[in-house]
PDB file of C-alpha atoms and ligand atoms in Angstrom:
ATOM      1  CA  UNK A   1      15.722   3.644 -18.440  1.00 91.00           C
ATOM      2  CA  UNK A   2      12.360   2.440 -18.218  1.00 97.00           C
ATOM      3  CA  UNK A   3      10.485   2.754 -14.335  1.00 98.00           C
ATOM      4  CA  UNK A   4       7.342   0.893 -13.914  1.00 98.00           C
ATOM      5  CA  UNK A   5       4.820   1.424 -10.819  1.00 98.00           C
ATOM      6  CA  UNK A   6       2.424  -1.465  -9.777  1.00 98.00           C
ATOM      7  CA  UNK A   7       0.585  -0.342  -7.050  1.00 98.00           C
ATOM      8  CA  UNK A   8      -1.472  -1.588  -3.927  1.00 97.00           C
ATOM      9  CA  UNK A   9      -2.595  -2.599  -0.588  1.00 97.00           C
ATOM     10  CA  UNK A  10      -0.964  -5.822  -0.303  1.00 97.00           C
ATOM     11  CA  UNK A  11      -2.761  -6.919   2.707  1.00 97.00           C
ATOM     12  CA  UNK A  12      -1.594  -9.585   2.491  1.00 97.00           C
ATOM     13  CA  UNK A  13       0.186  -9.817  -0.802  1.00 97.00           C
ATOM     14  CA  UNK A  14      -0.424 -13.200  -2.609  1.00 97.00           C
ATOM     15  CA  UNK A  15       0.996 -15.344  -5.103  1.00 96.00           C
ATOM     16  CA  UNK A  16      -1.261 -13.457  -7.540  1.00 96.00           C
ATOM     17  CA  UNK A  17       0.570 -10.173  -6.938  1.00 97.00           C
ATOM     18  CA  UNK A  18       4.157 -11.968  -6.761  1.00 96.00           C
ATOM     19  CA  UNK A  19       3.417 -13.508 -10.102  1.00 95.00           C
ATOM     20  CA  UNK A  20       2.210 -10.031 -11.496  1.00 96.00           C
ATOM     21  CA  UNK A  21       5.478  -8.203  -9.848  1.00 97.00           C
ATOM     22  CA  UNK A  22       8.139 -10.899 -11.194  1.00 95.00           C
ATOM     23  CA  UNK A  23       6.202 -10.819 -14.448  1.00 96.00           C
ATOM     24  CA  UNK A  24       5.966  -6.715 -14.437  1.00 97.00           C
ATOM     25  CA  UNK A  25       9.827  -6.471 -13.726  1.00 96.00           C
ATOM     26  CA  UNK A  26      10.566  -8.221 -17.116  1.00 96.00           C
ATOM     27  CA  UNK A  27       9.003  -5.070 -18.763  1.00 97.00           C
ATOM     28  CA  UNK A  28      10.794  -2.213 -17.377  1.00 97.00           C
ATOM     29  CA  UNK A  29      14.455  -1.532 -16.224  1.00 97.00           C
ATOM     30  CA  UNK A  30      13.405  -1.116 -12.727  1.00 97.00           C
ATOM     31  CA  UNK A  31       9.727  -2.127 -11.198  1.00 98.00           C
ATOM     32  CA  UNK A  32       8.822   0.206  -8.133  1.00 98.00           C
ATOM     33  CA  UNK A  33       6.096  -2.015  -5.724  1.00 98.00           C
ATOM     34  CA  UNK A  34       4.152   1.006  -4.258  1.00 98.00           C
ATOM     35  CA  UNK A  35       2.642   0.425  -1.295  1.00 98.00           C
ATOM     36  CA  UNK A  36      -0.611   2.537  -0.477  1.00 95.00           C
ATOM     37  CA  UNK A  37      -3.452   2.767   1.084  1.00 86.00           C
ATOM     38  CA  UNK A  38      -6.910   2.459  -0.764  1.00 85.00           C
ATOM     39  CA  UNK A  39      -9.134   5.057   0.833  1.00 81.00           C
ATOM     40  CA  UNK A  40     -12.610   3.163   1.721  1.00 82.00           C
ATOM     41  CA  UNK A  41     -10.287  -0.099   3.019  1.00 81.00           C
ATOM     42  CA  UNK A  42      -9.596  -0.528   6.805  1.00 81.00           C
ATOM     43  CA  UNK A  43      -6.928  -0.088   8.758  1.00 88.00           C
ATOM     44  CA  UNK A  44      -4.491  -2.592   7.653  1.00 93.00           C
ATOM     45  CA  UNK A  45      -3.390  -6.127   8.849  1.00 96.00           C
ATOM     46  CA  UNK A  46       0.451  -5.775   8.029  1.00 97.00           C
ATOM     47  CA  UNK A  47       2.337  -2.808   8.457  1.00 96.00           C
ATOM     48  CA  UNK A  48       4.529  -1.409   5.385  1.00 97.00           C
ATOM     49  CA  UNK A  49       7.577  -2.717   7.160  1.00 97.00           C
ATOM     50  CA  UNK A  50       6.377  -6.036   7.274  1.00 98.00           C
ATOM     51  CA  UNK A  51       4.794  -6.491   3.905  1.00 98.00           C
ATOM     52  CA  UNK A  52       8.381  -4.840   2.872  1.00 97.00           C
ATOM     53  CA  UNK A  53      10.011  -7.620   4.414  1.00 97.00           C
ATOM     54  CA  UNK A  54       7.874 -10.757   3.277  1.00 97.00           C
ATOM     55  CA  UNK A  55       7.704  -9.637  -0.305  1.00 97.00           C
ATOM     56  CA  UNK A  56      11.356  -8.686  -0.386  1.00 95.00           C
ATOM     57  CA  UNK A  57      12.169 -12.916   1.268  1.00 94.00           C
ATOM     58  CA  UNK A  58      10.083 -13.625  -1.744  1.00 94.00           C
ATOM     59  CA  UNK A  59      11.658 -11.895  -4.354  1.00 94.00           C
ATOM     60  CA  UNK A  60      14.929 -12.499  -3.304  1.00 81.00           C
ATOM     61  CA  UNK A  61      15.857  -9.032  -2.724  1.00 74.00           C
ATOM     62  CA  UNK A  62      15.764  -8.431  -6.640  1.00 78.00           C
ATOM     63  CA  UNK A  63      17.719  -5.811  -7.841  1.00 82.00           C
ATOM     64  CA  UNK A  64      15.265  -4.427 -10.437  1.00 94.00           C
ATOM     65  CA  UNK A  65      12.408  -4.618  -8.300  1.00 96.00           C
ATOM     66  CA  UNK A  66      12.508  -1.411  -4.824  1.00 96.00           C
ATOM     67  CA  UNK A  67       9.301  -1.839  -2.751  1.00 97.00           C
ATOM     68  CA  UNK A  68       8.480   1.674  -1.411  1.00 97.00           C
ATOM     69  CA  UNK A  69       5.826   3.547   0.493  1.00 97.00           C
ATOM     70  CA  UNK A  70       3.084   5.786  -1.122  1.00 96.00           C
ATOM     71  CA  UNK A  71       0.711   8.485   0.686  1.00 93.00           C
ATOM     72  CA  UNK A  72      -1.092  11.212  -1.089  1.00 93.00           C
ATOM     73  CA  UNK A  73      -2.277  10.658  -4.941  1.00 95.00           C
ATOM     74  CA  UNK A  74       0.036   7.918  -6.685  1.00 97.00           C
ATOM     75  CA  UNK A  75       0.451  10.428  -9.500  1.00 97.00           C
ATOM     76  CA  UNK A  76       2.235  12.625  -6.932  1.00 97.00           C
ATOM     77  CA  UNK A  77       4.460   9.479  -6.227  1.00 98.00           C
ATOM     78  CA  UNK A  78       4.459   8.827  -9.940  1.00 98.00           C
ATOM     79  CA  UNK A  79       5.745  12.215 -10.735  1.00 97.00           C
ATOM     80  CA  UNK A  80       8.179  12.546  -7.889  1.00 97.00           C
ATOM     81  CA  UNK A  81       9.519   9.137  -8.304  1.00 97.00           C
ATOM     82  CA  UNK A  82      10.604   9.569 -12.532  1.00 98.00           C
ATOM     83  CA  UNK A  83       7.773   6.543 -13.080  1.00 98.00           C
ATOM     84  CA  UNK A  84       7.074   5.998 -16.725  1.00 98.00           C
ATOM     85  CA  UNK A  85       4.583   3.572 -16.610  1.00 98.00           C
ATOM     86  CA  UNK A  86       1.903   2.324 -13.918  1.00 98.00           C
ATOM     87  CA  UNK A  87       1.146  -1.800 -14.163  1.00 98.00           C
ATOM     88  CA  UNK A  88      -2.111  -3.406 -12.975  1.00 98.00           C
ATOM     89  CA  UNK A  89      -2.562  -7.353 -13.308  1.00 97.00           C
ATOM     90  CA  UNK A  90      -6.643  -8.039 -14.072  1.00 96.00           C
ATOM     91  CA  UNK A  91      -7.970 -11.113 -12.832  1.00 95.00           C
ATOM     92  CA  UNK A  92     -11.159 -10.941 -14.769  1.00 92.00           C
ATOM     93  CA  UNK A  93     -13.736  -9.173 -16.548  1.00 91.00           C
ATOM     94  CA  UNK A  94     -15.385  -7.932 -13.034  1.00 92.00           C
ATOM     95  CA  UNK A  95     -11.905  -5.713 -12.275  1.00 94.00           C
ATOM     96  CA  UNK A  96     -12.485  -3.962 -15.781  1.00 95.00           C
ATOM     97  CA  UNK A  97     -14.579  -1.328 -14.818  1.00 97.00           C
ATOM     98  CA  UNK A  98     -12.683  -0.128 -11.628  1.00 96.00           C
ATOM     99  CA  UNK A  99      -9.674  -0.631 -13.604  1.00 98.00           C
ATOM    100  CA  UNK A 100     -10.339   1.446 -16.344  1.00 98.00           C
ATOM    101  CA  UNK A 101     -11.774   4.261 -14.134  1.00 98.00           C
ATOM    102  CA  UNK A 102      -7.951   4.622 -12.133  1.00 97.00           C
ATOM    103  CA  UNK A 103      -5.958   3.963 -15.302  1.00 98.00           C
ATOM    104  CA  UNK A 104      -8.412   7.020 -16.996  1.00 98.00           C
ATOM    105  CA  UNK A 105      -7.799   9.387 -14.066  1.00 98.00           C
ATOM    106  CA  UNK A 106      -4.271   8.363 -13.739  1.00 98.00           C
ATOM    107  CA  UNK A 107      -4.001   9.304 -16.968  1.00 98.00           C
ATOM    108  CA  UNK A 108      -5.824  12.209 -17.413  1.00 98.00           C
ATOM    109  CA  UNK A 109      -4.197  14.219 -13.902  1.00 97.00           C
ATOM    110  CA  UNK A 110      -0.574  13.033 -15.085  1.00 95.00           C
ATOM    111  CA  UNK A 111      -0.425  12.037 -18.744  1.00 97.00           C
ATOM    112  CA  UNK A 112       0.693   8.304 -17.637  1.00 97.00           C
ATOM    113  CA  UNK A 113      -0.645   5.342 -19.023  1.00 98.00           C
ATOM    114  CA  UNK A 114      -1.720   2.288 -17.739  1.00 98.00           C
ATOM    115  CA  UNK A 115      -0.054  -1.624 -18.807  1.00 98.00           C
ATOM    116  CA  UNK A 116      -2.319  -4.496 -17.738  1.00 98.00           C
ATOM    117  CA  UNK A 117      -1.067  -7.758 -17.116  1.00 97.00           C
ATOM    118  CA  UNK A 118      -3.593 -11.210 -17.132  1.00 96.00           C
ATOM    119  CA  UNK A 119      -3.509 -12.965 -14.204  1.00 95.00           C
ATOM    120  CA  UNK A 120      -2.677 -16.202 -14.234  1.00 90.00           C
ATOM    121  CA  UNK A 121      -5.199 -18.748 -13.930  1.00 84.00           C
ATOM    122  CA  UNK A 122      -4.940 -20.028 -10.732  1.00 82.00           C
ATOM    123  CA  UNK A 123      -4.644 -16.603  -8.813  1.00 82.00           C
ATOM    124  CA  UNK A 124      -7.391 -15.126 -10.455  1.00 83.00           C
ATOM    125  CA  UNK A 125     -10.252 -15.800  -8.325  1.00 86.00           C
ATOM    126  CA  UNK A 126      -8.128 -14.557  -5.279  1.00 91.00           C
ATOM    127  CA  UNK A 127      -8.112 -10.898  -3.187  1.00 94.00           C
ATOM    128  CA  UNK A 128      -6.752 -10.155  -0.114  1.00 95.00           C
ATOM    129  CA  UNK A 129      -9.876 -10.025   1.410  1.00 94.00           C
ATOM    130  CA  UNK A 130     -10.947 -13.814   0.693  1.00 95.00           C
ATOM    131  CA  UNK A 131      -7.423 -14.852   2.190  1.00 96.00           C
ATOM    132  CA  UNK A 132      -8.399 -12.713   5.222  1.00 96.00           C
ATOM    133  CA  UNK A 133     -11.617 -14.360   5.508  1.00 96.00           C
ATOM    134  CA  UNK A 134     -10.269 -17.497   5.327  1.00 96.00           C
ATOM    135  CA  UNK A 135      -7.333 -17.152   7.873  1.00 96.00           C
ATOM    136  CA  UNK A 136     -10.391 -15.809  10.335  1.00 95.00           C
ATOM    137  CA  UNK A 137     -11.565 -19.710  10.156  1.00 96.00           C
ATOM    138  CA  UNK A 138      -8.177 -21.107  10.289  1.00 94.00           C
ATOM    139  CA  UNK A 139      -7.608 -22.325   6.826  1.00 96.00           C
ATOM    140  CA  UNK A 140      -4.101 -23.500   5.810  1.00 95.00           C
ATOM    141  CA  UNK A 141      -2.981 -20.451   3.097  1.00 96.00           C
ATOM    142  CA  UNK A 142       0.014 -21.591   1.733  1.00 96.00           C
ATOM    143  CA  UNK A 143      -1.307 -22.241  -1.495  1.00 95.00           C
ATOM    144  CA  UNK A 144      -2.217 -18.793  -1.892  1.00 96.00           C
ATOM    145  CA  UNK A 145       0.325 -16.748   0.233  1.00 97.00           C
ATOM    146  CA  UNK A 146       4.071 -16.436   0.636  1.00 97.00           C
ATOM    147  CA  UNK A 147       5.530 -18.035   3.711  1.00 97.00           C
ATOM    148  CA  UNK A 148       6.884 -15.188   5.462  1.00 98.00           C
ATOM    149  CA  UNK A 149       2.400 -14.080   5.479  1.00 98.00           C
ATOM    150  CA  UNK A 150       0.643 -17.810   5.874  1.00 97.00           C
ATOM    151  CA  UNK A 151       2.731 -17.960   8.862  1.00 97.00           C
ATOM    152  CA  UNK A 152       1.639 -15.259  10.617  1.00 97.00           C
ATOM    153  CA  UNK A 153      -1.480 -14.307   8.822  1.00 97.00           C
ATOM    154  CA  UNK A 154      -3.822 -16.720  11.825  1.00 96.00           C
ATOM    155  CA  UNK A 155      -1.562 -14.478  14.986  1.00 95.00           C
ATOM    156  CA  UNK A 156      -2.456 -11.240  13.142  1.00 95.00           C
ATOM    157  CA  UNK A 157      -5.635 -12.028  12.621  1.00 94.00           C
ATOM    158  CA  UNK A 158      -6.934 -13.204  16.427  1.00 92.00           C
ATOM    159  CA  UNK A 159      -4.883 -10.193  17.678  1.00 90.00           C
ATOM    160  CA  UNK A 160      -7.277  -7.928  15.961  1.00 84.00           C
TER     161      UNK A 160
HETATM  162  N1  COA B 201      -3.871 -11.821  -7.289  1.00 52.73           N
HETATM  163  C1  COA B 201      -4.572 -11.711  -6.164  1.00 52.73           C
HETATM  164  N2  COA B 201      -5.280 -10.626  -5.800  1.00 52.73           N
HETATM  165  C2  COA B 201      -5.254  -9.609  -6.654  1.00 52.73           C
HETATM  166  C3  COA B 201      -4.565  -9.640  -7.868  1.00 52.73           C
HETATM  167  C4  COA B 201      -3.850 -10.814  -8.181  1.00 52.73           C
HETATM  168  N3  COA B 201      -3.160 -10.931  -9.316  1.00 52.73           N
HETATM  169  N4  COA B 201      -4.763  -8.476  -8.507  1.00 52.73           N
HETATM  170  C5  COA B 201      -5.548  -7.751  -7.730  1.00 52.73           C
HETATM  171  N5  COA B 201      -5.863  -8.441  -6.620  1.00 52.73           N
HETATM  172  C6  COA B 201      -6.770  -8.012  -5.542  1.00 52.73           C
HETATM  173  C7  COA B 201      -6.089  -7.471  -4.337  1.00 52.73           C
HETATM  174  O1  COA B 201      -5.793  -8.515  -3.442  1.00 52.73           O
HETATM  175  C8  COA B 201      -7.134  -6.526  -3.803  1.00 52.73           C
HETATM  176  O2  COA B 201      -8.036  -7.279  -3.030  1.00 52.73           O
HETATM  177  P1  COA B 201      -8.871  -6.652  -1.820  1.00 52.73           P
HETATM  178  O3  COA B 201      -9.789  -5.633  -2.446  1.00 52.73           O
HETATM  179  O4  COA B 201      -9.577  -7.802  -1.259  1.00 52.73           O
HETATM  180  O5  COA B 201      -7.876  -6.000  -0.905  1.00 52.73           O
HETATM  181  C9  COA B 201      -7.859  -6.036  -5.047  1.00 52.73           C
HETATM  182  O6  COA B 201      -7.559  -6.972  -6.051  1.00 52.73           O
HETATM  183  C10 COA B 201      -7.410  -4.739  -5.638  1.00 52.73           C
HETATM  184  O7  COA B 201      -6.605  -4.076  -4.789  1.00 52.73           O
HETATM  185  P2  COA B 201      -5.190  -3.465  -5.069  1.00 52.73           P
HETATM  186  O8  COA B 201      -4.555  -3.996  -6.298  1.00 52.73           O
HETATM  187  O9  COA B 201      -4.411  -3.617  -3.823  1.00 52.73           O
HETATM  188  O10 COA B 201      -5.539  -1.995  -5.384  1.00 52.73           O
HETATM  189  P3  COA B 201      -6.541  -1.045  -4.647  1.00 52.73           P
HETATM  190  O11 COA B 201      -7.779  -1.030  -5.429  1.00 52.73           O
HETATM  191  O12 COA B 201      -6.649  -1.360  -3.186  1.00 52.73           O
HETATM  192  O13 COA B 201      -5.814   0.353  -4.832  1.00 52.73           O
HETATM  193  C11 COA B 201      -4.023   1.871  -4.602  1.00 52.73           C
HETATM  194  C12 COA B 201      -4.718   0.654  -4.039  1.00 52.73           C
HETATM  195  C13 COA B 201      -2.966   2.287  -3.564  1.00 52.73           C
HETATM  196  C14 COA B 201      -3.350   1.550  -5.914  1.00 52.73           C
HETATM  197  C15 COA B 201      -5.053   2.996  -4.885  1.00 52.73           C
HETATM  198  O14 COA B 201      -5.965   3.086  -3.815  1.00 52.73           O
HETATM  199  C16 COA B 201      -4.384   4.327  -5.074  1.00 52.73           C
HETATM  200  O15 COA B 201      -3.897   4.621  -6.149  1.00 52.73           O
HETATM  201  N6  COA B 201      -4.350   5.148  -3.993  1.00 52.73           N
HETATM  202  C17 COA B 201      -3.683   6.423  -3.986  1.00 52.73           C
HETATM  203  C18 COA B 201      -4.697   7.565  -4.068  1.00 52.73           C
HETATM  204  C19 COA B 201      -5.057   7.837  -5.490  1.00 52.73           C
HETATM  205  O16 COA B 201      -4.267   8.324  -6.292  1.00 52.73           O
HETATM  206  N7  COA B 201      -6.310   7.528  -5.820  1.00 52.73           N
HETATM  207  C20 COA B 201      -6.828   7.743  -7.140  1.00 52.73           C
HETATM  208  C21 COA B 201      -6.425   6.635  -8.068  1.00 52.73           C
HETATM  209  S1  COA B 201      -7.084   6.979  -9.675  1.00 52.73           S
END
């Protein structure tokens, strides 16, 4: 049985990363969404339990797809989880670099390679950080969130 890791903040998680999860399920027996914490990013918008719970309305509680936690070095969680294989989506030439760098490391502390996925066209000009911009001026964000986030994403936001 093949166990695939894609990895991330997810803060918010967009259609981008839905597209890249339903697509990365399709290449492993089970797809494991880690959720972590990059180390120069602030303190988060959404907690784990709530990006848990709008990704899981999304992906209709999928039974190939477990959406977990991850602290520490994600080749500790690789190891300690059985993962075989760690999948990235890349949006475009400009998340090469950095890409290349984690998948190198990733693979040279625990012998685990990287698979990356295009993105598809439409979501590949989007980050988290653009759709947090954008809810800071009130923009409507359905077009590039799931529900369960465009809905709350303005409340979070002003309560900061
Ligand atoms: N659609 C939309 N946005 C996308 C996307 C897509 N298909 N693919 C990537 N992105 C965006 C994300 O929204 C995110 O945007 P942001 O920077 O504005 O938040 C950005 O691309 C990349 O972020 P993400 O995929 O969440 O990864 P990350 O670079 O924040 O890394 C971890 C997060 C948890 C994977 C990484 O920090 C990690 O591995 N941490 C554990 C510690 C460790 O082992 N470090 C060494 C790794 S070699």
């Amino acid at each position: 049985m093949k166990k695939g890791l894609l990895a991330g903040t997810f803060d918010p998680p967009t259609w981008g990363h839905i597209e890249i999860i339903r697509r990365g399920a399709n290449l492993v027996d089970e797809l494991v969404v880690g959720i972590g914490k990059h180390a120069s990013k602030n303190s988060p918008l959404y907690t784990f339990e709530e990006k848990k719970e709008g990704l899981l309305e999304e992906l209709n509680q999928s039974s190939s797809i477990a959406i977990h936690q991850i602290s520490g070095l994600l080749i500790d969680f690789a190891r300690q989880n059985g993962i075989d294989v760690l999948i990235r989506g890349l949006r475009s030439h400009k998340d090469l670099e950095y890409e290349m760098q984690m998948a190198r490391a990733n693979f040279m502390l625990g012998g685990i390679e990287t698979i990356f996925l295009p993105a598809g066209e439409k979501t590949a000009l989007i980050s988290s950080s653009l759709i947090r911009e954008l809810a800071s001026h009130d923009a409507p964000l359905s077009d590039f969130i799931p529900p369960y986030f465009s809905k709350t994403i303005h409340q979070k936001i002003s309560e900061r």
